[in-house]
C-alpha atoms as a printed R data frame, in Angstrom:
   type eleno elety resid chain resno       x       y       z
1  ATOM     1    CA   MET     A     1 113.325 112.434 108.477
2  ATOM     2    CA   THR     A     2 114.369 109.388 111.248
3  ATOM     3    CA   ILE     A     3 112.482 106.321 111.662
4  ATOM     4    CA   GLU     A     4 111.949 105.882 115.093
5  ATOM     5    CA   LYS     A     5 110.635 102.388 114.859
6  ATOM     6    CA   SER     A     6 112.517  99.262 114.493
7  ATOM     7    CA   HIS     A     7 110.078  96.416 113.753
8  ATOM     8    CA   TYR     A     8 107.135  96.345 111.008
9  ATOM     9    CA   GLU     A     9 105.775  93.493 109.407
10 ATOM    10    CA   LEU     A    10 106.255  94.781 106.280
11 ATOM    11    CA   ILE     A    11 109.143  96.930 104.249
12 ATOM    12    CA   ILE     A    12 108.261  98.613 100.920
13 ATOM    13    CA   LEU     A    13 111.304  99.289  98.887
14 ATOM    14    CA   GLY     A    14 110.940 101.949  95.738
15 ATOM    15    CA   ALA     A    15 107.780 104.595  95.903
16 ATOM    16    CA   GLY     A    16 107.477 104.156  92.513
17 ATOM    17    CA   PRO     A    17 103.824 103.372  91.118
18 ATOM    18    CA   ALA     A    18 103.837  99.404  92.590
19 ATOM    19    CA   GLY     A    19 105.260 101.038  95.859
20 ATOM    20    CA   LEU     A    20 102.904 103.472  96.375
21 ATOM    21    CA   THR     A    21 100.132 100.952  95.600
22 ATOM    22    CA   ALA     A    22 101.493  98.272  98.059
23 ATOM    23    CA   GLY     A    23 101.783 101.034 100.566
24 ATOM    24    CA   LEU     A    24  97.820 101.984 100.251
25 ATOM    25    CA   TYR     A    25  96.928  98.329 100.531
26 ATOM    26    CA   ALA     A    26  99.062  97.736 103.477
27 ATOM    27    CA   SER     A    27  97.222 100.629 105.361
28 ATOM    28    CA   ARG     A    28  93.588  99.305 104.296
29 ATOM    29    CA   ALA     A    29  94.877  96.079 105.937
30 ATOM    30    CA   ARG     A    30  96.109  97.659 109.084
31 ATOM    31    CA   ILE     A    31  99.567  96.037 108.374
32 ATOM    32    CA   ASP     A    32 102.671  97.757 110.156
33 ATOM    33    CA   HIS     A    33 104.834  99.001 107.587
34 ATOM    34    CA   VAL     A    34 107.438 101.529 106.242
35 ATOM    35    CA   LEU     A    35 107.978 102.590 102.891
36 ATOM    36    CA   ILE     A    36 111.204 103.705 101.784
37 ATOM    37    CA   GLU     A    37 112.463 105.481  98.742
38 ATOM    38    CA   LYS     A    38 115.996 107.172  97.855
39 ATOM    39    CA   GLY     A    39 114.368 109.470  95.462
40 ATOM    40    CA   ALA     A    40 111.240 111.598  94.767
41 ATOM    41    CA   PRO     A    41 107.595 109.694  95.256
42 ATOM    42    CA   GLY     A    42 106.360 108.113  91.897
43 ATOM    43    CA   GLY     A    43 109.605 106.743  90.514
44 ATOM    44    CA   GLN     A    44 110.372 106.873  87.036
45 ATOM    45    CA   VAL     A    45 106.701 108.209  85.880
46 ATOM    46    CA   LEU     A    46 107.362 111.921  87.129
47 ATOM    47    CA   THR     A    47 109.997 111.679  84.348
48 ATOM    48    CA   THR     A    48 107.999 110.701  81.056
49 ATOM    49    CA   ASP     A    49 105.741 112.636  79.386
50 ATOM    50    CA   TRP     A    50 103.466 110.046  78.457
51 ATOM    51    CA   VAL     A    51 102.261 106.827  80.065
52 ATOM    52    CA   ASP     A    52  99.830 104.266  78.457
53 ATOM    53    CA   ASN     A    53  96.688 103.153  80.680
């Protein structure tokens, strides 16, 4: 994937639970943003057997 645009109001590094939540709220607030992740979206939650709430 290539990023065509060079200016954003918000750059989110990491697509774990916090990064995905930040992206969701940025979208709802109509903030121009980009989310950058080197691995699979979801972060460490994808590699665990149990998540406490």
